[in-house]
Amino acid sequence: MVDFFIRRPIFATVCALLIILAGAVSIPTLPISLYPNLAPPQVTVTSNYVGANANVVESAVTTPLEQQINGVEGMHYITSTSSNDGTSNINVTFRTGYDLNIAAVDVQNRVATAQGRLPQEIKNTGVTITKANPNFVFAAGFYSPDNSLSNQYISNYLDVYVKDAVKRIPGVGDVLIFGERKYAMRIWLDPTRLAARQLTAADVVSALQEQNVEIPAGQLGRPPADQKQSFQIALRVVGRLSDPKEFENIIIKNTNNGIVQLKDVGRAEIGAENYDTNLLYSGHQAIGVGVQQLSNANALEVDKAAKAQLEELSKSFPPGMKYVIAFDTTTVVGDSVKEVITTLEEAVLIVIIVIFLFLLDWRATIIPAVTIPVSLIGTFAFIKIFGFSINSLTL
């Protein structure tokens, strides 16, 4: 075989160029990470049953979903947690090498078949299915240095203007908000007043669901109508309530002696959906944003693009709002790759020097020296073929 290439130098040169070309084309398409992705693909199913404790969530939400998801094609094992804040998390782990996109679709189909067994509240809020890598690329903290902006304002600003913009970046799997303070109408009830009027919290919830709805009112003068009708008018009615006073005027009970409104048994105020978590940065209240990548994405490219997007969005931030990168996992990845490349360069130089010392001829040294970059660059083509990533071990 060696004699074949020695007698055909042009053919050997063409083969070397093709190997270099294949490796050079493969390098930009390879995912980059610190270590190889040994973790099996995982799909997460998340839902929230507002007001329920862990036992209720387990029996009403987690168990029905688990029973339907269990046995999905390619599944290795399944784990779940039910929390007292009403959150249900189901992690479905698949066999190593199983296509994550197919796994997510299969889980989605199983969840759809379980919808009929779930509480109406879960159907209203929905079940979220994600396939993002559980590891974060980086996390940023958003805060107000002069405390002119509240956590609620910052959280909702991020949810509306920042979260979706970052999620659209290629390679981003999911964007999580920590210490989230979504706007919500909070209803405070007085148990004594409720008992005096023979009411329960369920009665209040029922009244809210019946009276805080969007209703299509129809149209006036829509054909077929009298020929004298000159106009067609779309009717507009009060839909979902938005002001605390409107909520307080909701009728809870109607009796012969009069009506009972929400303000008679409690009060309404605009607040946050939950206060379960609290973040601080340098003594200031803050909201955290974590960026997760897809399992086959290039961590360095995702990090660079996401940070560039945040920098661009920061130009339109409201006065008094700033952000800071809390931690960045790609810093270690970049440094590790640079160190490995430096080591390879030093090794190549040492090999060339050793070859020259043995041969004592620069012309004879050039031939084996040229094969070194061909071998190194060509290796990336095989890394691509076998589905590996650029990491400390493969380098």
PDB file of C-alpha atoms in Angstrom, residues 38-44 92-100 131:
ATOM      1  CA  LEU A  38     -22.509  10.700  27.426  1.00  0.00           C
ATOM      2  CA  ALA A  39     -25.884  11.478  29.007  1.00  0.00           C
ATOM      3  CA  PRO A  40     -28.839   9.776  27.306  1.00  0.00           C
ATOM      4  CA  PRO A  41     -31.462  11.986  25.616  1.00  0.00           C
ATOM      5  CA  GLN A  42     -34.126  13.268  27.964  1.00  0.00           C
ATOM      6  CA  VAL A  43     -37.566  14.819  27.496  1.00  0.00           C
ATOM      7  CA  THR A  44     -39.196  16.790  30.317  1.00  0.00           C
ATOM      8  CA  VAL A  92     -38.360  10.593  30.447  1.00  0.00           C
ATOM      9  CA  THR A  93     -34.887   9.215  29.725  1.00  0.00           C
ATOM     10  CA  PHE A  94     -34.272   7.369  26.456  1.00  0.00           C
ATOM     11  CA  ARG A  95     -31.582   4.991  25.297  1.00  0.00           C
ATOM     12  CA  THR A  96     -28.252   6.585  24.423  1.00  0.00           C
ATOM     13  CA  GLY A  97     -28.208   7.487  20.748  1.00  0.00           C
ATOM     14  CA  TYR A  98     -31.997   7.631  20.366  1.00  0.00           C
ATOM     15  CA  ASP A  99     -33.177  10.562  18.217  1.00  0.00           C
ATOM     16  CA  LEU A 100     -34.275  13.318  20.603  1.00  0.00           C
ATOM     17  CA  LYS A 131     -36.095  18.548  24.964  1.00  0.00           C
TER      18      LYS A 131
END
